[in-house]
Coordinates of C-alpha atoms in Angstrom, one line a residue:
Chain A
M420 CA 5.1 -42.1 -11.4
E421 CA 6.4 -44.4 -14.0
E422 CA 9.0 -47.0 -12.8
G423 CA 12.3 -47.6 -14.4
K424 CA 12.7 -44.0 -15.6
I425 CA 15.6 -41.9 -14.5
L426 CA 14.7 -38.5 -13.4
D427 CA 17.1 -35.7 -14.4
I428 CA 16.9 -33.9 -11.1
A429 CA 19.4 -31.2 -12.2
H430 CA 16.7 -29.9 -14.5
V431 CA 13.4 -31.2 -13.3
S432 CA 13.8 -29.8 -9.8
F433 CA 13.5 -26.4 -11.5
L434 CA 10.1 -27.4 -12.8
D435 CA 8.9 -28.3 -9.3
M436 CA 10.5 -25.2 -7.9
I437 CA 8.2 -23.1 -10.1
K438 CA 5.2 -24.8 -8.6
V439 CA 6.6 -24.2 -5.0
M440 CA 7.2 -20.5 -5.9
I441 CA 3.6 -20.1 -7.1
T442 CA 2.3 -21.7 -3.9
M443 CA 4.5 -19.6 -1.6
S444 CA 4.2 -16.2 -3.2
G445 CA 1.6 -16.3 -6.0
A446 CA 1.9 -16.6 -9.7
A447 CA 2.6 -12.8 -10.3
N448 CA 5.5 -12.8 -7.9
A449 CA 6.8 -16.1 -9.3
K450 CA 6.6 -14.7 -12.8
G451 CA 8.6 -11.7 -11.7
T452 CA 11.2 -13.8 -10.0
L453 CA 11.7 -15.9 -13.1
I454 CA 12.0 -12.9 -15.4
R455 CA 14.4 -11.2 -13.1
N456 CA 16.4 -14.4 -13.0
A457 CA 16.5 -14.5 -16.8
L458 CA 17.5 -10.8 -17.0
S459 CA 20.3 -11.5 -14.5
T460 CA 21.6 -14.3 -16.8
A461 CA 21.3 -12.0 -19.8
D462 CA 23.3 -9.3 -18.0
K463 CA 26.3 -11.6 -17.9
I464 CA 26.5 -11.9 -21.6
K465 CA 29.2 -9.8 -23.3
E466 CA 28.3 -7.1 -25.8
V467 CA 28.9 -8.1 -29.4
S468 CA 28.9 -6.1 -32.6
Y469 CA 28.4 -7.4 -36.2
D470 CA 29.3 -5.5 -39.3
T471 CA 26.4 -6.9 -41.3
F472 CA 23.2 -8.8 -40.9
D473 CA 24.8 -11.7 -42.7
D474 CA 27.6 -11.7 -40.1
Y475 CA 24.9 -11.9 -37.5
L476 CA 23.3 -15.0 -39.2
A477 CA 26.7 -16.6 -39.7
A478 CA 27.3 -16.2 -35.9
I479 CA 24.1 -18.1 -35.3
E480 CA 25.2 -20.9 -37.6
N481 CA 28.5 -21.3 -35.7
T482 CA 26.7 -20.7 -32.3
T483 CA 28.9 -17.8 -31.4
N484 CA 25.9 -15.4 -31.5
P485 CA 24.8 -14.7 -27.9
I486 CA 21.2 -15.5 -28.7
A487 CA 22.2 -18.9 -30.2
M488 CA 24.3 -19.5 -27.1
I489 CA 21.3 -19.4 -24.9
E490 CA 18.7 -21.2 -27.1
G491 CA 20.5 -23.0 -29.9
K492 CA 20.4 -22.4 -33.6
S493 CA 17.4 -20.6 -35.0
S494 CA 16.6 -20.4 -38.6
H495 CA 16.1 -17.2 -40.5
E496 CA 12.7 -17.5 -42.3
G497 CA 13.2 -14.3 -44.3
E498 CA 12.3 -10.6 -43.6
H499 CA 14.1 -10.8 -40.2
V500 CA 11.6 -13.4 -38.9
F501 CA 13.2 -16.3 -37.1
G502 CA 12.0 -19.8 -36.1
L503 CA 13.5 -21.9 -33.3
A504 CA 13.0 -25.6 -33.9
S505 CA 13.4 -26.8 -30.3
C506 CA 12.4 -25.2 -27.1
P507 CA 15.4 -25.0 -24.8
F508 CA 13.3 -26.4 -22.0
G509 CA 12.0 -29.3 -24.2
P510 CA 14.4 -32.0 -22.8
S511 CA 13.6 -31.1 -19.2
I512 CA 9.8 -31.1 -19.9
K513 CA 10.1 -34.4 -21.7
N514 CA 12.0 -36.0 -18.9
Y515 CA 9.6 -34.7 -16.3
M516 CA 6.6 -35.9 -18.3
S517 CA 8.1 -39.3 -18.9
V518 CA 8.3 -39.8 -15.1
F519 CA 5.4 -37.9 -13.7
E520 CA 3.1 -38.0 -16.8
K521 CA 1.9 -34.5 -16.3
M522 CA 3.3 -31.0 -15.5
P523 CA 3.1 -29.6 -12.0
D524 CA -0.1 -27.9 -10.9
G525 CA -0.3 -24.1 -11.2
Y526 CA 1.4 -23.9 -14.5
A527 CA -1.7 -22.7 -16.3
D528 CA -2.2 -19.8 -13.9
F529 CA 1.4 -18.9 -14.2
T530 CA 1.2 -18.9 -18.0
A531 CA -1.9 -16.7 -17.9
E532 CA -0.1 -14.3 -15.6
F533 CA 2.8 -14.1 -18.1
N534 CA 0.5 -13.3 -20.9
K535 CA -1.1 -10.4 -19.1
P536 CA 0.0 -6.9 -20.2
S537 CA 2.6 -5.6 -17.9
R538 CA 5.4 -3.0 -17.9
V539 CA 8.2 -5.7 -18.0
T540 CA 6.6 -7.7 -20.9
D541 CA 6.1 -4.4 -22.7
M542 CA 9.7 -3.4 -22.2
Y543 CA 11.0 -6.7 -23.7
R544 CA 8.1 -7.2 -26.2
V545 CA 7.3 -10.7 -24.9
G546 CA 4.2 -12.5 -23.5
E547 CA 0.9 -10.9 -24.7
G548 CA -0.3 -14.4 -25.8
A549 CA 3.0 -15.7 -26.9
G550 CA 3.5 -17.6 -23.6
V551 CA 2.5 -21.2 -23.7
S552 CA 4.3 -22.4 -20.5
P553 CA 6.1 -20.8 -17.5
F554 CA 9.4 -21.5 -19.3
C555 CA 8.5 -18.8 -21.8
S556 CA 8.8 -16.3 -19.0
V557 CA 12.4 -17.2 -18.7
H558 CA 13.3 -17.8 -22.4
Q559 CA 11.6 -14.9 -24.1
P560 CA 12.8 -12.0 -21.8
M561 CA 16.2 -13.5 -21.7
R562 CA 16.5 -13.5 -25.5
S563 CA 15.2 -9.9 -25.7
A564 CA 17.6 -8.8 -23.0
V565 CA 20.5 -10.5 -24.7
A566 CA 19.6 -8.8 -27.9
E567 CA 20.2 -5.5 -26.2
K568 CA 23.9 -6.5 -26.1
I569 CA 24.1 -6.9 -29.8
T570 CA 24.6 -4.3 -32.5
I571 CA 24.6 -4.7 -36.3
D572 CA 26.4 -2.1 -38.3
G573 CA 26.6 -0.1 -35.1
K574 CA 22.8 -0.1 -34.7
K575 CA 20.9 -1.6 -31.8
I576 CA 18.5 -4.5 -32.3
K577 CA 15.1 -5.3 -30.7
I578 CA 13.4 -8.7 -30.6
Y579 CA 9.6 -9.0 -30.9
Q580 CA 8.2 -12.3 -29.7
L581 CA 5.5 -13.2 -32.2
G582 CA 4.4 -16.7 -31.1
C583 CA 5.2 -19.9 -29.5
K584 CA 4.0 -23.5 -29.6
S585 CA 3.5 -25.9 -26.7
G586 CA 4.7 -29.5 -26.6
A587 CA 1.1 -30.5 -27.2
G588 CA 1.1 -28.4 -30.4
K589 CA -1.0 -25.5 -29.2
K590 CA 0.1 -22.2 -30.8
G591 CA 0.1 -19.0 -28.9
F592 CA 0.2 -15.7 -30.8
A593 CA 1.2 -12.3 -29.5
E594 CA -1.2 -10.1 -31.5
K595 CA 0.3 -6.9 -30.0
W596 CA 3.8 -7.7 -31.2
I597 CA 2.6 -9.1 -34.5
D598 CA 0.9 -5.8 -35.1
E599 CA 3.7 -3.7 -33.9
S600 CA 6.3 -5.6 -35.9
G601 CA 4.3 -5.5 -39.1
V602 CA 4.8 -9.2 -39.7
S603 CA 1.7 -11.1 -41.0
K604 CA 0.1 -13.5 -38.6
D605 CA -0.1 -16.0 -41.4
V606 CA 3.7 -15.9 -41.6
V607 CA 4.0 -16.5 -37.9
D608 CA 1.5 -19.4 -38.1
K609 CA 3.4 -21.0 -40.9
V610 CA 6.7 -20.6 -39.0
L611 CA 5.2 -22.3 -36.0
D612 CA 4.1 -25.2 -38.1
N613 CA 7.7 -26.3 -38.1
H614 CA 9.1 -24.5 -35.1
M615 CA 8.4 -24.1 -31.4
C616 CA 9.2 -20.4 -31.2
C617 CA 8.9 -17.4 -33.6
Y618 CA 10.3 -14.0 -33.3
F619 CA 11.1 -10.8 -35.3
L620 CA 14.4 -9.0 -35.2
K621 CA 14.2 -5.2 -35.8
I622 CA 17.3 -3.2 -36.5
V623 CA 16.7 0.2 -34.8
E624 CA 17.6 2.9 -37.3
Chain B
M948 CA -17.6 -3.3 51.7
T949 CA -16.5 -6.6 50.4
K950 CA -13.2 -7.1 48.5
K951 CA -15.2 -7.7 45.4
D952 CA -16.8 -4.3 45.7
K953 CA -13.4 -2.6 45.6
K954 CA -12.7 -3.9 42.1
K955 CA -12.7 -1.3 39.4
R956 CA -15.4 -1.4 36.9
V957 CA -14.6 -1.3 33.2
L958 CA -17.2 -0.8 30.5
I959 CA -16.2 -2.1 27.1
V960 CA -18.1 -0.6 24.1
D961 CA -17.8 -2.1 20.7
D962 CA -20.2 -3.2 18.0
E963 CA -17.9 -6.2 17.2
E964 CA -19.0 -9.0 19.3
D965 CA -15.8 -10.9 18.9
M966 CA -13.9 -7.9 20.4
I967 CA -16.2 -7.7 23.4
W968 CA -16.0 -11.4 23.9
S969 CA -12.2 -11.4 23.7
L970 CA -11.7 -8.5 26.1
Q971 CA -14.3 -9.8 28.5
K972 CA -12.5 -13.1 28.6
N973 CA -8.9 -12.1 28.5
L974 CA -8.6 -8.6 30.0
P975 CA -8.9 -9.5 33.7
N976 CA -6.1 -11.5 35.3
E977 CA -4.3 -11.7 38.6
N978 CA -2.8 -8.3 38.3
L979 CA -5.8 -6.6 36.8
Q980 CA -8.8 -7.4 39.0
V981 CA -11.7 -5.6 37.3
I982 CA -15.4 -6.2 36.8
I983 CA -16.3 -6.0 33.1
F984 CA -19.4 -4.5 31.7
T985 CA -20.2 -4.6 28.0
A986 CA -22.2 -2.7 25.6
S987 CA -22.5 -3.2 21.9
S988 CA -23.5 0.3 21.1
G989 CA -23.1 3.9 22.4
E990 CA -26.8 4.0 23.4
E991 CA -26.4 0.8 25.5
A992 CA -23.3 2.2 27.1
L993 CA -25.1 5.4 28.1
S994 CA -27.9 3.3 29.6
I995 CA -25.4 1.4 31.7
L996 CA -23.7 4.6 32.8
E997 CA -27.0 5.9 34.1
K998 CA -27.4 2.9 36.4
T999 CA -23.9 1.8 37.2
K1000 CA -20.8 3.5 38.5
I1001 CA -18.1 2.9 36.0
D1002 CA -14.4 3.7 36.4
L1003 CA -13.1 3.2 32.9
I1004 CA -14.7 3.0 29.5
V1005 CA -12.9 1.2 26.6
T1006 CA -14.7 2.2 23.5
D1007 CA -14.4 1.6 19.8
I1008 CA -14.6 4.8 17.7
R1009 CA -16.6 3.7 14.7
M1010 CA -20.0 2.3 15.7
P1011 CA -23.4 2.7 14.1
G1012 CA -25.7 5.1 16.0
I1013 CA -23.9 6.9 18.8
S1014 CA -20.3 6.8 17.8
G1015 CA -17.4 6.5 20.1
I1016 CA -16.8 10.2 19.7
D1017 CA -20.4 11.0 20.7
L1018 CA -20.0 8.7 23.6
L1019 CA -16.8 10.4 24.6
I1020 CA -18.3 13.8 24.5
A1021 CA -21.3 12.7 26.5
V1022 CA -19.0 11.0 29.1
R1023 CA -16.9 14.1 29.4
N1024 CA -19.9 16.3 29.8
T1025 CA -21.8 14.1 32.3
Y1026 CA -19.2 11.8 33.9
P1027 CA -16.0 13.8 33.8
D1028 CA -14.3 11.5 36.3
I1029 CA -14.5 8.4 34.1
E1030 CA -11.3 7.5 32.3
V1031 CA -11.7 6.7 28.6
I1032 CA -9.6 4.5 26.3
V1033 CA -10.4 4.8 22.6
M1034 CA -9.7 1.8 20.4
T1035 CA -8.9 2.9 16.8
A1036 CA -7.7 1.3 13.7
F1037 CA -5.7 4.4 13.0
P1038 CA -2.4 4.2 14.8
S1039 CA -0.9 7.0 16.8
S1040 CA 2.7 7.4 17.7
E1041 CA 4.0 7.5 21.2
S1042 CA 4.2 11.2 21.3
K1043 CA 0.7 11.5 20.0
A1044 CA -0.5 9.2 22.7
E1045 CA 1.3 11.3 25.2
V1046 CA -0.3 14.5 24.0
M1047 CA -3.7 12.9 24.0
E1048 CA -3.1 11.6 27.5
K1049 CA -2.5 15.1 28.7
G1050 CA -6.1 15.8 27.6
G1051 CA -7.4 12.9 29.6
L1052 CA -7.7 10.7 26.6
R1053 CA -5.9 7.5 25.7
F1054 CA -5.6 5.7 22.4
I1055 CA -4.9 2.1 21.7
E1056 CA -4.3 0.9 18.2
K1057 CA -6.3 -1.9 16.7
P1058 CA -5.3 -4.7 16.4
F1059 CA -3.6 -4.7 19.8
D1060 CA -2.0 -7.2 22.0
I1061 CA -4.0 -8.1 25.1
K1062 CA -1.0 -7.3 27.3
E1063 CA -0.9 -3.9 25.7
M1064 CA -4.5 -3.3 26.5
R1065 CA -4.1 -4.6 30.1
D1066 CA -1.2 -2.2 30.6
S1067 CA -3.3 0.7 29.2
V1068 CA -6.2 -0.2 31.5
H1069 CA -4.0 -0.7 34.5
S1070 CA -2.3 2.7 33.8
A1071 CA -5.6 4.4 33.2
L1072 CA -7.2 3.1 36.4
K1073 CA -4.1 4.1 38.5
M1074 CA -4.1 7.5 37.0
D1075 CA -7.7 7.9 37.8
S1076 CA -7.1 7.4 41.5
H1077 CA -4.1 9.7 41.4
F1078 CA -5.9 12.6 39.6
E1079 CA -9.4 11.9 41.0
G1080 CA -11.7 14.9 40.6
K1081 CA -9.1 17.0 38.7
M1082 CA -9.7 15.9 35.2
T1083 CA -10.4 18.6 32.7
G1084 CA -12.6 18.2 29.6
I1085 CA -11.4 17.1 26.3
R1086 CA -10.1 19.9 24.0
L1087 CA -11.4 20.9 20.6
T1088 CA -8.1 20.1 19.0
D1089 CA -8.3 16.5 20.3
I1090 CA -11.9 16.2 19.0
V1091 CA -10.9 17.6 15.6
Q1092 CA -8.0 15.1 15.4
I1093 CA -10.2 12.2 16.4
H1094 CA -12.7 13.1 13.7
H1095 CA -9.9 13.5 11.2
L1096 CA -8.1 10.2 12.0
S1097 CA -11.4 8.2 12.1
Q1098 CA -12.4 9.7 8.7
A1099 CA -15.7 10.7 10.3
S1100 CA -18.5 12.3 8.3
T1101 CA -20.3 14.3 10.9
V1102 CA -21.1 17.7 12.3
L1103 CA -19.5 19.1 15.4
R1104 CA -21.4 21.8 17.3
I1105 CA -19.5 23.9 19.9
N1106 CA -21.1 26.2 22.4
D1107 CA -19.2 28.5 24.6
D1108 CA -21.0 30.9 26.8
G1109 CA -23.6 32.0 24.3
R1110 CA -21.3 31.8 21.3
E1111 CA -21.9 28.9 18.9
G1112 CA -20.1 27.4 16.0
V1113 CA -20.2 24.3 13.8
I1114 CA -17.5 22.3 12.0
Y1115 CA -18.5 19.9 9.2
F1116 CA -16.4 16.8 8.6
S1117 CA -16.6 14.8 5.4
E1118 CA -14.6 11.6 5.7
G1119 CA -12.3 13.2 8.2
T1120 CA -11.7 16.3 6.1
I1121 CA -13.1 19.6 7.3
V1122 CA -15.2 21.0 4.5
H1123 CA -17.1 23.8 6.2
A1124 CA -17.3 25.8 9.4
T1125 CA -19.5 28.6 10.8
C1126 CA -19.1 30.7 13.9
D1127 CA -21.1 33.8 14.7
D1128 CA -21.1 35.6 11.4
L1129 CA -17.9 34.0 10.1
V1130 CA -17.8 31.2 7.5
G1131 CA -15.0 28.9 6.3
E1132 CA -11.4 29.0 7.7
E1133 CA -11.9 32.1 9.7
A1134 CA -14.9 30.5 11.5
F1135 CA -12.7 27.5 12.2
Y1136 CA -9.9 29.7 13.7
K1137 CA -12.5 31.5 15.8
L1138 CA -13.7 28.2 17.1
M1139 CA -10.2 27.3 18.0
S1140 CA -10.0 30.3 20.2
F1141 CA -12.9 29.1 22.4
K1142 CA -11.4 28.4 25.8
G1143 CA -14.2 26.0 27.0
G1144 CA -17.8 25.1 26.4
T1145 CA -19.7 22.0 25.4
M1146 CA -19.6 20.0 22.3
E1147 CA -22.0 17.7 20.5
T1148 CA -21.9 15.8 17.3
F1149 CA -24.7 14.9 15.0
Y1150 CA -25.2 13.6 11.5
M1151 CA -26.3 15.5 8.4
D1152 CA -27.0 13.9 5.0
K1153 CA -25.9 16.9 3.1
F1154 CA -23.6 19.7 4.1
P1155 CA -24.9 23.2 3.4
E1156 CA -21.8 24.2 1.4
S1157 CA -18.1 23.6 1.1
T1158 CA -16.0 26.5 2.1
I1159 CA -12.7 24.9 3.3
S1160 CA -10.2 23.0 1.3
T1161 CA -7.1 23.4 3.5
P1162 CA -5.9 20.1 5.0
V1163 CA -6.9 19.5 8.6
D1164 CA -3.4 19.4 9.9
V1165 CA -2.6 22.7 8.3
L1166 CA -5.8 24.2 9.8
L1167 CA -4.8 23.0 13.2
L1168 CA -1.3 24.3 12.9
K1169 CA -2.5 27.7 11.6
G1170 CA -5.1 27.9 14.3
T1171 CA -2.6 27.1 17.0
L1172 CA -0.1 29.7 15.7
R1173 CA -2.9 32.3 15.7
E1174 CA -3.7 31.5 19.2
D1175 CA 0.0 31.8 20.0
E1176 CA 0.1 35.2 18.5
R1177 CA -3.0 36.2 20.3
D1178 CA -1.8 34.9 23.6
G1179 CA 1.8 36.1 23.1
N1180 CA 3.3 32.8 24.3
D1181 CA 4.3 29.4 23.1
D1182 CA 2.6 27.3 25.6
D1183 CA -0.4 26.5 23.4
L1184 CA 1.8 24.7 21.0
K1185 CA 1.5 21.8 23.3
D1186 CA -2.1 21.6 22.2
F1187 CA -1.0 20.9 18.7
D1188 CA -0.1 17.4 17.7
P1189 CA 3.1 17.6 15.7
E1190 CA 2.7 13.9 14.7
L1191 CA -0.5 14.8 12.8
S1192 CA 1.0 17.7 11.0
P1193 CA 3.7 18.5 8.6
A1194 CA 6.7 20.2 10.2
S1195 CA 6.0 23.8 11.1
E1196 CA 8.4 25.0 8.4
M1197 CA 6.1 23.5 5.8
L1198 CA 3.4 26.0 6.7
D1199 CA 3.0 28.3 3.8
E1200 CA 0.4 31.0 3.6
E1201 CA 0.4 30.9 -0.2
G1202 CA 0.3 27.2 -1.0
P1203 CA 0.3 23.6 0.2
P1204 CA 3.0 22.3 2.4
A1205 CA 4.5 20.3 -0.5
A1206 CA 5.9 23.6 -1.8
I1207 CA 8.3 23.8 1.0
Y1208 CA 9.2 20.3 2.1
E1209 CA 11.7 19.1 -0.4
P1210 CA 13.6 16.0 0.7
E1211 CA 16.3 14.6 -1.6
L1212 CA 14.1 12.5 -3.7
E1213 CA 14.4 11.3 -7.2
P1214 CA 11.7 9.9 -9.5
I1215 CA 13.4 7.0 -11.2
N1216 CA 10.8 5.3 -13.3
D1217 CA 11.7 6.9 -16.6
E1218 CA 15.2 5.5 -16.5
V1219 CA 13.9 2.1 -15.6
Y1220 CA 11.1 1.9 -18.1
P1221 CA 11.5 4.1 -21.1
A1222 CA 8.0 4.6 -22.5
E1223 CA 7.4 2.8 -25.7
T1224 CA 4.8 5.3 -26.8
N1225 CA 5.3 8.8 -25.4
N1226 CA 2.0 10.3 -26.0
E1227 CA 1.0 13.4 -24.1
E1228 CA -1.8 11.7 -22.2
K1229 CA 0.5 9.1 -20.8
E1230 CA 3.0 11.7 -19.8
E1231 CA 0.4 13.7 -18.1
D1232 CA -0.7 10.6 -16.2
M1233 CA 2.8 9.9 -15.2
D1234 CA 3.3 13.4 -13.9
E1235 CA 0.1 13.2 -11.9
L1236 CA 1.2 9.8 -10.6
K1237 CA 4.4 11.3 -9.5
E1238 CA 2.5 14.1 -7.8
L1239 CA 0.3 11.5 -6.0
L1240 CA 3.4 9.6 -4.8
T1241 CA 5.0 12.9 -3.7
E1242 CA 2.0 13.4 -1.4
F1243 CA 3.4 10.6 0.6
T1244 CA 7.0 11.7 0.6
N1245 CA 5.8 15.2 1.7
I1246 CA 4.7 13.6 5.0
P1247 CA 7.6 14.2 7.4
G1248 CA 9.5 11.0 8.0
V1249 CA 8.3 9.3 4.8
N1250 CA 11.2 9.0 2.4
T1251 CA 10.1 6.7 -0.3
A1252 CA 6.9 5.8 -2.1
C1253 CA 6.9 3.1 -4.8
L1254 CA 4.2 1.7 -7.0
V1255 CA 5.2 -1.9 -7.7
G1256 CA 3.6 -4.4 -10.1
R1257 CA 2.5 -7.7 -8.4
D1258 CA 5.4 -9.2 -10.4
G1259 CA 7.9 -7.0 -8.5
F1260 CA 8.7 -4.7 -11.3
L1261 CA 8.7 -1.1 -10.4
L1262 CA 6.0 1.0 -12.1
H1263 CA 6.9 4.4 -10.5
S1264 CA 8.6 5.7 -7.5
V1265 CA 9.7 8.8 -5.7
A1266 CA 12.7 7.5 -3.7
L1267 CA 15.2 8.9 -1.3
S1268 CA 18.6 9.2 -3.0
G1269 CA 20.5 6.0 -2.4
I1270 CA 17.5 3.8 -2.1
D1271 CA 17.4 1.1 -4.8
A1272 CA 13.6 1.3 -5.5
E1273 CA 13.9 -1.3 -8.2
M1274 CA 15.3 -3.8 -5.8
I1275 CA 12.9 -2.7 -3.0
G1276 CA 10.1 -3.4 -5.4
A1277 CA 11.3 -6.9 -6.2
I1278 CA 11.8 -7.8 -2.6
A1279 CA 8.6 -6.2 -1.5
S1280 CA 6.8 -8.2 -4.1
S1281 CA 8.1 -11.4 -2.5
G1282 CA 6.8 -10.3 0.9
F1283 CA 3.5 -9.1 -0.4
G1284 CA 3.0 -12.2 -2.5
A1285 CA 3.9 -14.5 0.4
S1286 CA 1.5 -12.7 2.7
E1287 CA -1.2 -13.0 0.1
A1288 CA -0.5 -16.7 -0.4
M1289 CA -0.8 -17.2 3.4
G1290 CA -4.2 -15.4 3.4
K1291 CA -5.3 -17.6 0.5
Q1292 CA -4.1 -20.8 2.3
L1293 CA -5.9 -19.7 5.5
Q1294 CA -9.0 -18.6 3.5
K1295 CA -8.7 -15.1 4.9
G1296 CA -9.6 -13.4 1.7
G1297 CA -7.7 -10.6 0.0
M1298 CA -5.0 -8.6 1.6
S1299 CA -5.5 -5.0 2.7
M1300 CA -3.2 -2.4 4.0
T1301 CA -0.4 -3.9 6.1
M1302 CA 2.8 -2.8 7.8
V1303 CA 6.2 -4.3 8.7
E1304 CA 7.9 -2.7 11.6
Y1305 CA 11.7 -2.5 11.7
D1306 CA 14.0 -1.0 14.3
N1307 CA 14.4 2.1 12.2
G1308 CA 10.9 2.6 11.0
P1309 CA 8.0 0.9 9.3
V1310 CA 7.3 -0.1 5.7
M1311 CA 3.7 0.0 4.7
F1312 CA 2.1 -2.0 1.9
S1313 CA -1.2 -1.5 0.3
P1314 CA -2.8 -3.1 -2.7
V1315 CA -3.6 -0.8 -5.6
G1316 CA -6.2 -2.5 -7.8
S1317 CA -5.5 -6.1 -8.6
E1318 CA -2.2 -5.7 -10.4
A1319 CA 0.0 -3.5 -8.2
F1320 CA 0.7 -2.4 -4.6
L1321 CA 2.2 0.6 -2.9
V1322 CA 5.3 0.5 -0.7
I1323 CA 5.8 3.4 1.7
I1324 CA 9.1 3.5 3.5
A1325 CA 9.0 5.7 6.6
D1326 CA 11.2 6.7 9.6
K1327 CA 10.4 5.6 13.1
D1328 CA 8.5 8.8 14.1
A1329 CA 6.5 9.2 10.9
N1330 CA 2.7 9.8 11.3
L1331 CA 1.3 6.4 10.3
G1332 CA -2.3 7.6 10.6
M1333 CA -1.5 10.2 8.0
I1334 CA 0.1 7.6 5.7
R1335 CA -3.0 5.4 6.0
L1336 CA -5.3 8.2 5.3
K1337 CA -3.4 9.2 2.2
I1338 CA -3.4 5.6 1.0
K1339 CA -7.1 5.4 1.4
K1340 CA -7.6 8.8 -0.3
H1341 CA -5.3 8.2 -3.3
A1342 CA -5.3 4.5 -4.0
R1343 CA -8.0 4.7 -6.7
D1344 CA -6.4 7.7 -8.4
I1345 CA -3.0 6.0 -8.4
E1346 CA -4.6 2.9 -9.9
Q1347 CA -6.2 5.1 -12.6
K1348 CA -3.2 7.2 -13.4
A1349 CA -0.9 4.1 -13.6
G1350 CA -3.4 2.5 -16.0
I1351 CA -3.4 -0.8 -14.0

């Protein structure tokens, strides 16, 4: 532990709590609990309708868009592909690392568990390789669930998580969702060069 | 005669050395002054019985060589005054135990508390002195139930005053029977009508043929009802173990019991997880999965069967109206995960079937593959042995149909 650093316990206790959850009830159950927690938060978001896709983008810009409210401003990279420059958990991870120098044990197992095919990740089109840390199991399903509260021109939208990048720069790709969305993997790779997270928004006809 | 000579003699038979050691060490106490003999096989037990007067035998049911059932039959035929307690991993409810006791047979469920075993031994030995010389032999229905519950693969031969019949068990299921010139179910019912005789079991690598597909509990119920009709009274119903069987109203000459027993159940998975790709194969698998889960809820007293991912998200369920299967799955996953984590911490290996008992009935859990587990919610008087058997029988199919 590095001396002279202030630990942001409001956030970093969550990081250690994940480790405790893994120890107490296994990675699969911990994953389920975090996803359930994320869905519970998403459930509190009010439904929003936008007349046009441009209105949707404008709402991101002024952070009134529910997705922007949970993760900050994302940028539209064209063809409904979005990039998020900063991971919402970045500051907490950075603070934790600055004090303890490494992330808690068990995170790799947890991340592998999140990337496994499962009904819940299928339902929200997340994971499948796009998980690079346990926080992805909170962020990605929460975004997908929030998207269910949004309509554009009266039509529902679906989010496909295409890829994510760890703090160390390692990229994770969700081949399944890349294939299903029809977005080129090269495009995802390029978006991740300058962003931490990449997703596709589909307007359901 | 010395005081020591008045002590009752108990023979413990089990191929698990730990069990023998534990009972030998812990069973006798101030209130239960007994002399313990031990045998690690049925053969050894018979050898001890030839040389030593034994008052009570406590035997495991599944042993290599002469099984607990073979031993039981031999004891009933040769030493009818000896009390027997059968240790089995397949639980029986109180009423089942009561029925069995009437036939001179006691069950104790493994694992058991030593106090529970002491009470059983104490009670058995007291009963012995009370009913000395008046014990009747074990009945065919008891033997059939024991074979069924222990999932035995064996052949049971019954002789009664020149008449002979054979029942073939494959993993506890009756697959074939012969009696005089009858074959199949009719042969079985004929055997059920035998009023006495001797029984022996033996092993056979291959059964001659398969002529019976009716579940054992239905066979027993039908057999008992036929006997009723024949005898013109209801007394024989006491021979039938209601705990092992679906309710009598489930008995259907035309089809399986499931056709009649229809509790207020609702499959809820489709609403929870709309299928992304609705191909026919998947739908068929889901239908079959529902059928498999319904096999559990068709057991009287079982009201909910859920298949839950290890992450706590429901994969499929047949749940009693009003039960939030989604929430049950999430909570069960925590309990299951915690129990598994404890096993890992204690280096006890993977988790197998387990049960949590509540005031109003048990909840059973069983892993299904490496990614899911079953949750079976039952009432207090549900037949736990039947649930366990169905879990063992269907776990692999469920895993396959759920694609996990």
